Coordinates of C-alpha atoms and ligand atoms in Angstrom, one line a residue:
Chain A
X1 CA 17.4 -34.3 2.5
X2 CA 15.2 -32.1 0.4
X3 CA 14.3 -28.7 1.9
X4 CA 11.8 -28.0 -0.8
X5 CA 9.8 -30.6 -2.7
X6 CA 7.4 -29.7 -5.5
X7 CA 5.2 -32.4 -6.9
X8 CA 3.2 -32.2 -10.1
X9 CA 2.5 -28.5 -9.9
X10 CA -0.1 -27.2 -12.3
X11 CA -1.0 -23.5 -12.7
X12 CA -3.2 -21.9 -15.3
X13 CA -3.9 -18.3 -16.1
X14 CA -7.5 -18.0 -17.3
X15 CA -7.6 -21.4 -19.0
X16 CA -4.1 -21.3 -20.4
X17 CA -1.8 -23.8 -18.6
X18 CA 1.4 -22.1 -17.7
X19 CA 2.7 -25.0 -15.6
X20 CA 1.7 -28.4 -16.9
X21 CA 2.7 -30.5 -14.0
X22 CA 6.3 -29.9 -12.8
X23 CA 8.2 -31.7 -10.1
X24 CA 11.6 -30.9 -8.6
X25 CA 13.5 -30.8 -5.4
X26 CA 15.9 -28.4 -3.7
X27 CA 18.2 -30.2 -1.2
X28 CA 19.3 -28.4 1.9
X29 CA 22.5 -26.3 1.6
X30 CA 22.6 -26.6 -2.2
X31 CA 21.9 -24.4 -5.1
X32 CA 19.4 -25.5 -7.7
X33 CA 18.7 -23.6 -10.9
X34 CA 15.8 -23.5 -13.2
X35 CA 16.6 -22.4 -16.7
X36 CA 14.5 -22.0 -19.8
X37 CA 13.4 -19.6 -22.5
X38 CA 11.1 -16.6 -22.0
X39 CA 7.7 -17.7 -21.0
X40 CA 8.7 -21.2 -20.1
X41 CA 7.1 -20.7 -16.7
X42 CA 10.0 -20.1 -14.4
X43 CA 8.6 -17.1 -12.6
X44 CA 5.3 -18.7 -12.4
X45 CA 6.9 -21.6 -10.5
X46 CA 8.4 -19.3 -7.9
X47 CA 5.2 -17.3 -7.6
X48 CA 3.2 -20.5 -7.1
X49 CA 5.5 -21.5 -4.3
X50 CA 5.1 -18.1 -2.7
X51 CA 1.3 -18.4 -2.9
X52 CA 1.0 -15.5 -5.2
X53 CA -0.9 -17.5 -7.9
X54 CA -3.5 -20.1 -7.2
X55 CA -2.6 -23.7 -7.9
X56 CA -4.7 -25.9 -10.1
X57 CA -3.2 -29.0 -8.5
X58 CA 0.0 -30.4 -7.1
X59 CA 1.8 -30.2 -3.8
X60 CA 4.6 -28.3 -2.2
X61 CA 6.3 -29.4 1.0
X62 CA 9.0 -27.3 2.8
X63 CA 11.2 -28.6 5.6
X64 CA 8.9 -31.6 5.9
X65 CA 5.7 -29.4 6.2
X66 CA 2.9 -29.1 3.7
X67 CA 2.8 -25.5 2.5
X68 CA 0.5 -26.0 -0.6
X69 CA -1.8 -23.0 -1.0
X70 CA -0.7 -21.2 2.1
X71 CA -1.1 -17.4 2.3
X72 CA 2.0 -15.6 1.1
X73 CA 2.7 -14.2 4.6
X74 CA 2.6 -17.8 6.0
X75 CA 5.0 -19.0 3.4
X76 CA 7.4 -16.2 4.3
X77 CA 7.0 -17.1 8.0
X78 CA 7.9 -20.7 7.1
X79 CA 11.2 -19.4 5.8
X80 CA 11.0 -19.0 2.1
X81 CA 11.8 -15.6 0.6
X82 CA 11.7 -14.5 -3.0
X83 CA 13.8 -11.8 -4.6
X84 CA 11.3 -11.0 -7.4
X85 CA 12.0 -10.5 -11.0
X86 CA 12.9 -6.9 -11.7
X87 CA 14.1 -6.3 -8.1
X88 CA 10.9 -4.4 -7.1
X89 CA 12.5 -2.4 -4.2
X90 CA 10.0 0.1 -2.7
X91 CA 11.1 3.3 -4.4
X92 CA 9.3 5.5 -1.9
X93 CA 11.1 4.0 1.1
X94 CA 14.6 4.6 2.1
X95 CA 17.3 2.0 1.8
X96 CA 17.2 1.3 5.5
X97 CA 13.4 1.1 5.5
X98 CA 13.5 -1.3 2.6
X99 CA 15.8 -3.5 4.7
X100 CA 13.6 -3.2 7.8
X101 CA 10.4 -4.1 5.8
X102 CA 12.3 -7.2 4.8
X103 CA 12.3 -8.2 8.5
X104 CA 8.6 -7.4 8.8
X105 CA 7.5 -10.7 10.3
X106 CA 10.4 -11.0 12.7
X107 CA 9.8 -10.2 16.4
X108 CA 13.4 -10.6 17.6
X109 CA 14.2 -6.9 17.7
X110 CA 17.8 -7.2 18.8
X111 CA 18.6 -10.0 16.3
X112 CA 17.2 -7.7 13.5
X113 CA 20.0 -5.2 14.3
X114 CA 22.5 -8.0 13.8
X115 CA 21.0 -9.0 10.5
X116 CA 21.2 -5.3 9.5
X117 CA 24.9 -5.3 10.3
X118 CA 25.3 -8.6 8.4
X119 CA 23.7 -7.1 5.3
X120 CA 25.6 -3.9 5.5
X121 CA 28.9 -5.8 5.9
X122 CA 28.1 -7.7 2.7
X123 CA 26.8 -4.6 0.8
X124 CA 28.8 -1.6 2.1
X125 CA 27.3 0.5 -0.6
X126 CA 23.9 0.1 1.0
X127 CA 25.1 1.4 4.3
X128 CA 26.6 4.5 2.7
X129 CA 23.2 5.1 1.1
X130 CA 20.9 4.0 3.9
X131 CA 19.0 7.3 4.0
X132 CA 18.6 7.5 0.2
X133 CA 15.2 6.8 -1.3
X134 CA 15.5 3.4 -3.0
X135 CA 14.0 4.7 -6.2
X136 CA 17.1 6.8 -6.8
X137 CA 19.6 3.9 -6.6
X138 CA 21.3 2.5 -9.7
X139 CA 20.1 -0.8 -11.1
X140 CA 22.9 -2.7 -9.5
X141 CA 22.4 -1.1 -6.2
X142 CA 18.7 -1.9 -6.3
X143 CA 19.5 -5.5 -7.0
X144 CA 21.9 -5.5 -4.0
X145 CA 19.1 -4.0 -1.9
X146 CA 16.6 -6.6 -3.1
X147 CA 18.9 -9.4 -2.0
X148 CA 19.7 -7.6 1.2
X149 CA 16.0 -7.1 1.9
X150 CA 15.4 -10.8 1.4
X151 CA 18.2 -11.7 3.7
X152 CA 16.7 -9.5 6.4
X153 CA 14.0 -12.2 6.8
X154 CA 16.7 -14.7 7.6
X155 CA 15.2 -17.2 5.1
X156 CA 15.9 -20.9 5.1
X157 CA 15.4 -20.9 1.3
X158 CA 16.3 -18.0 -0.8
X159 CA 14.7 -17.9 -4.2
X160 CA 16.0 -15.5 -6.8
X161 CA 14.3 -14.6 -10.1
X162 CA 16.8 -13.5 -12.7
X163 CA 19.0 -11.4 -10.3
X164 CA 21.5 -10.6 -13.1
X165 CA 18.9 -9.2 -15.5
X166 CA 20.0 -5.9 -17.0
X167 CA 23.1 -5.6 -15.0
X168 CA 26.7 -4.9 -16.2
X169 CA 29.0 -7.9 -16.3
X170 CA 31.0 -6.7 -13.3
X171 CA 27.8 -6.4 -11.2
X172 CA 26.7 -9.8 -12.4
X173 CA 30.0 -11.2 -11.1
X174 CA 29.3 -9.5 -7.8
X175 CA 25.9 -11.1 -7.6
X176 CA 27.3 -14.5 -8.3
X177 CA 30.0 -13.8 -5.7
X178 CA 27.3 -13.1 -3.1
X179 CA 25.5 -16.3 -4.0
X180 CA 28.7 -18.3 -3.5
X181 CA 29.3 -16.7 -0.1
X182 CA 25.7 -17.4 1.0
X183 CA 26.1 -21.0 0.0
X184 CA 29.3 -21.3 2.0
X185 CA 27.4 -20.0 5.0
X186 CA 24.9 -22.8 4.5
X187 CA 22.1 -21.1 2.6
X188 CA 19.8 -23.0 0.3
X189 CA 19.2 -21.3 -3.0
X190 CA 16.8 -21.7 -5.9
X191 CA 18.0 -19.6 -8.8
X192 CA 16.3 -18.7 -12.0
X193 CA 18.5 -17.3 -14.7
X194 CA 18.5 -16.3 -18.3
X195 CA 22.3 -16.3 -18.0
X196 CA 22.3 -20.1 -18.2
X197 CA 26.0 -20.4 -18.4
X198 CA 26.7 -18.6 -15.2
X199 CA 23.8 -20.3 -13.4
X200 CA 24.8 -23.8 -14.4
X201 CA 28.4 -23.2 -13.4
X202 CA 27.2 -22.1 -9.9
X203 CA 24.6 -24.8 -9.6
X204 CA 24.7 -28.1 -7.9
X205 CA 21.7 -29.3 -9.9
X206 CA 19.6 -27.8 -12.7
X207 CA 16.3 -28.3 -14.4
X208 CA 15.5 -27.1 -17.9
X209 CA 11.9 -25.9 -18.4
X210 CA 10.1 -25.6 -21.7
X211 CA 6.6 -24.3 -22.0
X212 CA 5.4 -25.4 -18.6
X213 CA 7.3 -28.7 -18.4
X214 CA 10.6 -29.8 -17.1
X215 CA 12.3 -31.5 -20.0
X216 CA 15.7 -32.2 -18.7
X217 CA 17.6 -32.3 -15.5
X218 CA 21.0 -33.1 -14.2
X219 CA 23.9 -31.7 -12.3
X220 CA 25.2 -28.3 -13.4
X221 CA 28.2 -29.9 -15.1
X222 CA 26.1 -32.5 -16.9
X223 CA 23.8 -29.8 -18.3
X224 CA 26.7 -27.6 -19.3
X225 CA 27.9 -30.5 -21.4
X226 CA 24.6 -31.5 -22.8
X227 CA 24.3 -30.8 -26.5
X228 CA 20.6 -29.8 -26.4
X229 CA 21.3 -27.3 -23.6
X230 CA 24.3 -25.9 -25.4
X231 CA 22.3 -25.3 -28.6
X232 CA 19.3 -23.9 -26.9
X233 CA 20.6 -21.8 -24.0
X234 CA 24.4 -21.5 -24.2
X235 CA 24.7 -20.0 -27.7
X236 CA 25.9 -16.4 -27.6
X237 CA 24.7 -14.4 -24.6
X238 CA 20.9 -14.3 -25.0
X239 CA 19.5 -10.9 -24.7
X240 CA 16.2 -10.5 -23.1
X241 CA 13.5 -8.0 -24.2
Chain B
X1 CA -13.3 49.2 11.8
X2 CA -10.1 48.4 9.9
X3 CA -9.9 45.8 7.1
X4 CA -8.4 43.1 9.2
X5 CA -11.0 43.4 11.9
X6 CA -13.7 43.0 9.3
X7 CA -12.0 40.0 7.7
X8 CA -10.9 38.3 10.8
X9 CA -14.2 36.5 11.6
X10 CA -14.3 35.2 8.1
X11 CA -10.7 33.9 8.3
X12 CA -11.6 32.2 11.6
X13 CA -14.6 30.5 10.0
X14 CA -12.5 29.6 7.0
X15 CA -9.8 28.0 9.1
X16 CA -12.4 26.1 11.0
X17 CA -14.4 24.8 8.1
X18 CA -11.0 24.0 6.4
X19 CA -10.2 21.8 9.3
X20 CA -13.5 19.9 8.9
X21 CA -12.8 19.5 5.2
X22 CA -9.3 18.3 6.0
X23 CA -10.6 15.5 8.3
X24 CA -12.8 14.2 5.6
X25 CA -10.3 14.7 2.8
X26 CA -7.7 12.5 4.5
X27 CA -10.0 9.5 4.2
X28 CA -10.3 10.1 0.4
X29 CA -6.6 10.6 -0.1
X30 CA -5.5 7.6 2.1
X31 CA -7.7 5.2 0.4
X32 CA -6.7 6.5 -3.0
X33 CA -3.1 6.3 -2.0
X34 CA -3.5 2.6 -1.3
X35 CA -6.2 1.3 -3.5
X36 CA -6.1 3.9 -6.3
X37 CA -9.9 4.1 -5.6
X38 CA -12.0 7.2 -5.2
X39 CA -14.2 6.0 -2.4
X40 CA -17.4 7.7 -3.3
X41 CA -19.0 6.3 -0.2
X42 CA -16.7 8.3 2.1
X43 CA -18.9 11.5 2.0
X44 CA -21.9 9.4 2.9
X45 CA -20.1 7.8 5.8
X46 CA -19.5 11.3 7.0
X47 CA -23.3 12.0 6.9
X48 CA -24.2 8.7 8.4
X49 CA -21.9 9.6 11.3
X50 CA -24.1 12.7 11.8
X51 CA -27.2 10.4 12.1
X52 CA -25.4 8.0 14.4
X53 CA -24.9 11.0 16.7
X54 CA -28.6 12.1 16.3
X55 CA -29.9 8.7 17.3
X56 CA -27.4 7.8 19.9
X57 CA -27.6 11.1 21.8
X58 CA -31.4 10.8 21.8
X59 CA -31.2 7.9 24.3
X60 CA -27.7 8.2 25.8
X61 CA -25.6 10.8 27.5
X62 CA -23.0 12.5 25.4
X63 CA -20.0 10.8 27.1
X64 CA -21.4 7.5 25.7
X65 CA -23.0 8.7 22.5
X66 CA -19.9 10.5 21.2
X67 CA -17.5 7.5 21.5
X68 CA -20.2 5.2 20.3
X69 CA -20.7 7.4 17.2
X70 CA -17.0 7.2 16.4
X71 CA -16.9 3.4 16.9
X72 CA -20.0 2.8 14.8
X73 CA -18.6 5.0 12.0
X74 CA -15.3 3.2 12.1
X75 CA -17.2 -0.1 11.9
X76 CA -19.2 1.1 9.0
X77 CA -16.1 2.1 7.0
X78 CA -14.4 -1.2 7.8
X79 CA -17.5 -3.2 6.8
X80 CA -17.9 -1.3 3.6
X81 CA -14.4 -2.2 2.6
X82 CA -14.7 -5.8 3.6
X83 CA -18.0 -6.4 1.9
X84 CA -17.9 -4.1 -1.2
X85 CA -14.2 -3.6 -2.1
X86 CA -12.2 -6.6 -0.8
X87 CA -13.9 -9.2 -3.0
X88 CA -12.9 -7.0 -6.0
X89 CA -9.2 -6.9 -5.2
X90 CA -8.2 -8.6 -8.5
X91 CA -11.0 -7.1 -10.6
X92 CA -10.4 -4.2 -13.0
X93 CA -10.4 -0.9 -11.3
X94 CA -13.6 0.2 -12.9
X95 CA -15.6 -2.5 -11.1
X96 CA -14.5 -1.4 -7.7
X97 CA -15.3 2.2 -8.6
X98 CA -18.8 1.2 -9.6
X99 CA -19.1 -0.8 -6.3
X100 CA -18.1 2.4 -4.5
X101 CA -20.9 4.4 -6.3
X102 CA -23.3 1.6 -5.4
X103 CA -22.4 1.8 -1.7
X104 CA -22.8 5.5 -1.8
X105 CA -26.4 5.2 -3.1
X106 CA -27.1 2.5 -0.7
X107 CA -26.1 4.6 2.2
X108 CA -28.0 7.6 0.9
X109 CA -31.2 5.5 0.5
X110 CA -30.8 3.9 3.9
X111 CA -30.7 7.4 5.4
X112 CA -33.8 8.4 3.5
X113 CA -35.5 5.2 4.6
X114 CA -34.6 5.5 8.3
X115 CA -35.3 9.3 8.6
X116 CA -38.2 9.5 6.2
X117 CA -36.4 12.4 4.7
X118 CA -37.1 14.6 7.6
X119 CA -34.5 16.8 9.2
X120 CA -33.3 15.4 12.5
X121 CA -32.3 17.6 15.3
X122 CA -28.5 17.5 16.0
X123 CA -27.7 17.6 19.7
X124 CA -26.1 20.6 21.2
X125 CA -22.6 19.7 22.4
X126 CA -22.3 21.8 25.6
X127 CA -18.8 23.3 25.8
X128 CA -18.2 23.3 22.1
X129 CA -21.3 25.4 21.3
X130 CA -20.4 28.1 23.9
X131 CA -19.5 31.5 22.6
X132 CA -16.1 33.1 22.9
X133 CA -14.8 36.4 21.8
X134 CA -11.3 36.7 20.4
X135 CA -10.0 39.9 18.9
X136 CA -13.5 41.4 19.0
X137 CA -14.8 38.5 16.9
X138 CA -17.5 36.4 18.6
X139 CA -17.7 32.8 17.6
X140 CA -18.3 29.3 19.0
X141 CA -15.6 27.4 20.8
X142 CA -15.8 24.7 18.2
X143 CA -14.5 27.2 15.6
X144 CA -11.3 27.5 17.6
X145 CA -11.0 23.8 18.6
X146 CA -11.5 22.4 15.1
X147 CA -8.3 23.6 13.4
X148 CA -6.2 22.8 16.5
X149 CA -7.7 19.3 16.8
X150 CA -7.2 18.8 13.1
X151 CA -3.6 19.8 13.1
X152 CA -3.0 17.6 16.2
X153 CA -4.6 14.6 14.5
X154 CA -2.7 15.2 11.3
X155 CA 0.6 15.3 13.1
X156 CA -0.3 12.1 14.9
X157 CA -1.2 10.4 11.6
X158 CA 2.0 11.6 9.9
X159 CA 4.0 10.2 12.8
X160 CA 2.2 6.9 12.5
X161 CA 2.8 6.7 8.7
X162 CA 6.4 7.9 8.7
X163 CA 7.8 6.4 11.9
X164 CA 6.0 3.2 12.8
X165 CA 6.2 -0.3 11.4
X166 CA 2.5 -0.2 10.5
X167 CA 3.1 3.1 8.7
X168 CA 6.0 1.6 6.8
X169 CA 3.8 -1.3 5.7
X170 CA 1.2 1.1 4.5
X171 CA 3.7 3.0 2.4
X172 CA 5.0 -0.3 1.0
X173 CA 1.5 -1.5 0.2
X174 CA 0.6 1.8 -1.4
X175 CA 3.4 1.3 -4.0
X176 CA 3.4 -2.4 -4.7
X177 CA 0.8 -5.0 -3.4
X178 CA 2.6 -8.0 -4.6
X179 CA 6.1 -7.2 -3.3
X180 CA 4.5 -6.1 0.0
X181 CA 3.0 -9.6 0.3
X182 CA 6.4 -11.0 -0.4
X183 CA 7.6 -9.2 2.7
X184 CA 5.0 -11.1 4.7
X185 CA 2.7 -8.0 5.0
X186 CA -1.0 -8.9 5.1
X187 CA -2.3 -6.4 2.7
X188 CA -5.9 -6.8 3.7
X189 CA -5.1 -5.8 7.2
X190 CA -3.2 -2.7 6.0
X191 CA -6.1 -1.7 3.7
X192 CA -8.5 -2.2 6.6
X193 CA -6.4 0.0 8.8
X194 CA -6.5 2.8 6.3
X195 CA -10.3 2.6 6.1
X196 CA -10.5 2.6 9.9
X197 CA -8.3 5.7 10.1
X198 CA -10.2 7.5 7.4
X199 CA -13.6 6.7 9.0
X200 CA -12.4 7.7 12.4
X201 CA -11.3 11.1 11.1
X202 CA -14.6 11.5 9.2
X203 CA -16.5 10.8 12.4
X204 CA -14.4 13.5 14.2
X205 CA -15.0 15.8 11.3
X206 CA -18.7 15.0 11.4
X207 CA -19.0 15.9 15.1
X208 CA -17.2 19.2 14.6
X209 CA -19.2 20.0 11.4
X210 CA -22.7 19.3 12.5
X211 CA -22.3 21.0 15.8
X212 CA -22.6 24.2 13.8
X213 CA -26.0 23.3 12.5
X214 CA -29.3 22.6 14.2
X215 CA -30.3 19.6 12.1
X216 CA -29.0 16.8 9.8
X217 CA -30.7 15.6 6.6
X218 CA -29.5 12.8 4.3
X219 CA -28.3 15.4 1.8
X220 CA -26.4 18.0 3.9
X221 CA -23.2 15.9 4.0
X222 CA -22.9 16.0 0.2
X223 CA -21.5 19.5 -0.1
X224 CA -18.7 19.2 2.6
X225 CA -18.0 15.7 1.2
X226 CA -17.5 17.0 -2.3
X227 CA -15.4 19.9 -1.1
X228 CA -13.2 17.6 0.9
X229 CA -12.8 15.5 -2.3
X230 CA -11.9 18.6 -4.3
X231 CA -9.4 19.5 -1.5
X232 CA -7.8 16.0 -1.8
X233 CA -7.5 16.4 -5.6
X234 CA -6.2 20.0 -5.2
X235 CA -3.5 18.9 -2.8
X236 CA -2.6 16.0 -5.0
X237 CA -4.7 12.9 -4.3
X238 CA -2.7 10.3 -2.4
X239 CA -0.8 13.0 -0.4
X240 CA -1.9 13.6 3.2
X241 CA -0.2 16.9 3.7
X242 CA -1.6 17.9 0.3
X243 CA -5.1 17.1 1.3
X244 CA -4.8 19.1 4.5
X245 CA -3.3 22.2 2.8
X246 CA -5.9 21.9 0.1
X247 CA -8.7 21.7 2.6
X248 CA -7.5 24.8 4.6
X249 CA -7.0 26.8 1.4
X250 CA -10.5 26.0 0.2
X251 CA -12.1 26.7 3.5
X252 CA -10.4 30.1 3.8
X253 CA -11.0 31.1 0.2
X254 CA -14.7 30.3 0.4
X255 CA -15.1 32.5 3.5
X256 CA -13.0 35.3 2.1
X257 CA -15.3 35.3 -1.0
X258 CA -18.2 35.6 1.4
X259 CA -16.5 38.4 3.2
X260 CA -16.3 40.4 0.0
X261 CA -20.0 39.9 -0.6
X262 CA -20.0 37.2 -3.2
X263 CA -21.6 34.5 -1.0
X264 CA -23.5 33.1 -4.0
X265 CA -20.2 32.2 -5.7
X266 CA -18.5 30.6 -2.8
X267 CA -19.5 27.0 -3.7
X268 CA -19.0 27.7 -7.4
X269 CA -15.4 28.8 -6.6
X270 CA -14.5 25.3 -5.2
X271 CA -15.7 23.6 -8.3
X272 CA -14.1 26.1 -10.6
X273 CA -10.9 25.4 -8.7
X274 CA -11.4 21.7 -9.4
X275 CA -11.7 22.3 -13.1
X276 CA -8.7 24.6 -13.2
X277 CA -6.6 22.1 -11.3
X278 CA -7.6 19.2 -13.5
X279 CA -6.7 21.3 -16.6
X280 CA -3.5 22.9 -15.4
X281 CA -2.0 20.5 -12.9
X282 CA -3.9 17.2 -12.7
X283 CA -1.4 15.9 -10.1
X284 CA -2.3 18.7 -7.7
X285 CA -0.1 20.7 -5.4
X286 CA 1.9 17.8 -3.8
X287 CA 0.9 15.0 -6.1
X288 CA 3.4 12.5 -7.4
X289 CA 3.8 12.5 -11.2
X290 CA 1.3 10.1 -12.4
X291 CA 2.8 6.7 -11.6
X292 CA 0.1 4.3 -12.5
X293 CA 0.1 1.1 -10.5
X294 CA 1.6 -1.8 -12.4
Ligands
ATP1 N1 -0.6 -12.9 -14.7 C1 -0.6 -13.6 -15.9 N2 -1.7 -13.7 -16.6 C2 -1.8 -14.4 -17.7 N3 -0.7 -15.1 -18.2 C3 0.4 -15.0 -17.5 C4 0.6 -14.3 -16.3 N4 1.8 -14.4 -15.9 C5 2.5 -15.2 -16.8 N5 1.6 -15.6 -17.8 C6 2.0 -16.5 -18.9 O1 2.5 -17.7 -18.3 C7 3.6 -18.1 -19.1 C8 4.8 -18.3 -18.2 O2 5.2 -17.0 -17.7 P1 6.5 -16.8 -16.7 O3 6.5 -15.4 -16.3 O4 6.4 -17.8 -15.7 O5 7.7 -17.2 -17.7 P2 9.2 -17.1 -17.4 O6 9.8 -18.4 -17.6 O7 9.5 -16.5 -16.1 O8 9.7 -16.1 -18.5 P3 10.8 -14.9 -18.5 O9 12.1 -15.6 -18.7 O10 10.5 -14.1 -19.7 O11 10.7 -14.2 -17.2 C9 3.8 -17.1 -20.2 O12 3.2 -17.6 -21.3 C10 3.1 -15.9 -19.7 O13 2.6 -15.2 -20.8
MG2 MG1 10.3 -14.7 -15.4

């Protein structure tokens, strides 16, 4: 059963169409990845789902409910959380406050403490630094914090926008390790990656985006073998910016 | 009479007027901290609060007119944000700045229109206007109450901002609107709260300030409003402790200048200070290094 279903989504920024009608699904308990070159519209897709950019047309259903054009805070309340591109931790808040702000909409005070313990178990580094201002963390630690902060909302669907961007290979491996564990625990994940190789290896299913359209789809394995994908995205490690 | 005894009444007056500036300055600095907007209308809201009090107290007893003045002022601040600033959330910052200037003129003109430009008698607040003598200096009780009340309100506000969930949301919004939204925070609500707090403090400041004067006119609020703004810049706009320290420093300096016989220069001092700050240390005493919003 599909947890998230996106149908013919169109978004334009001041007349320029960034999404020209894309459709895809994320089945419950699985990991789906969107890959594509810079500017293909991957971040825009996630931002549109979160209600951060207005839709021109199209529909989004989540867990059987219509969430098209809902306010961002309503989307979060429905159970979708985004780890944004570039981490975006709150530098002026402590690590602990960043985590607590992740649970902003929750009212179950005691359960929040459990979630905090859960996050600290998975990221012991964060616990050691819980009183440190998030702005002073290293890039890798900030990414851990961004993921931990998202988990504090206890999402049904976790969306991650290039979590490995700018991180050392060892840290990237950590991130993918965390993704794997979350899946084992039953999480549903929508992952965007420049690192197409790692993403497709991890993914149950993948979509390839090119300038606002989905041009190819298939299981992770199929896409890894596909010649077009290999030429375009699996050359040598593509550096961004 | 020794030097201290001569200066003491001036110090007292300085601390008091500093407290009044502080109550106004917090509104400037909070709104700047969240919206990166200099709310030009804030000083006018302070003056309008004076007129609310004039008109309310004319027909109602003080126990009613004082809370009503505060409520109306808060409502005014809230409405200004909703009507004039909220629709411009996505617009370039210059547009909202111009909108703020527009609101400022609108309020000023409304005050002229309603009062006909005549000075209106400000009510005498019984207990606050009584005289007390401390250390051989005679002054009104309000002079003593103002700094104490200011400090109490500031401590309360800092408690709210640093130790409550709402405060945490305010700090998050002040840094990054979009990510705050991704946490489920309703940023419009948070922004409204900051206008409500700012207007509430301006109303309190207005009561304490105008008690010292017999009348209110549409222009008398301009000077304290401007000085509070300078205090906020001096302290580092965006920083609440900075605004408070800046306000007290300006209040005290002004009055010491008067004590030494240079009354004519006391206003000029404040603005000279503004120029020096902007040249030497634009981020102010406690200001963060210019982190422009992305
Ligand atoms: N706020 C905006 N205003 C105008 N155009 C935008 C805006 N955001 C994105 N775009 C444009 O929309 C297109 C898609 O951008 P998007 O950020 O979704 O790409 P992406 O696939 O995430 O790329 P990257 O891999 O570089 O992150 C790009 O051409 C971009 O320039
Ligand atoms: Mg992107």
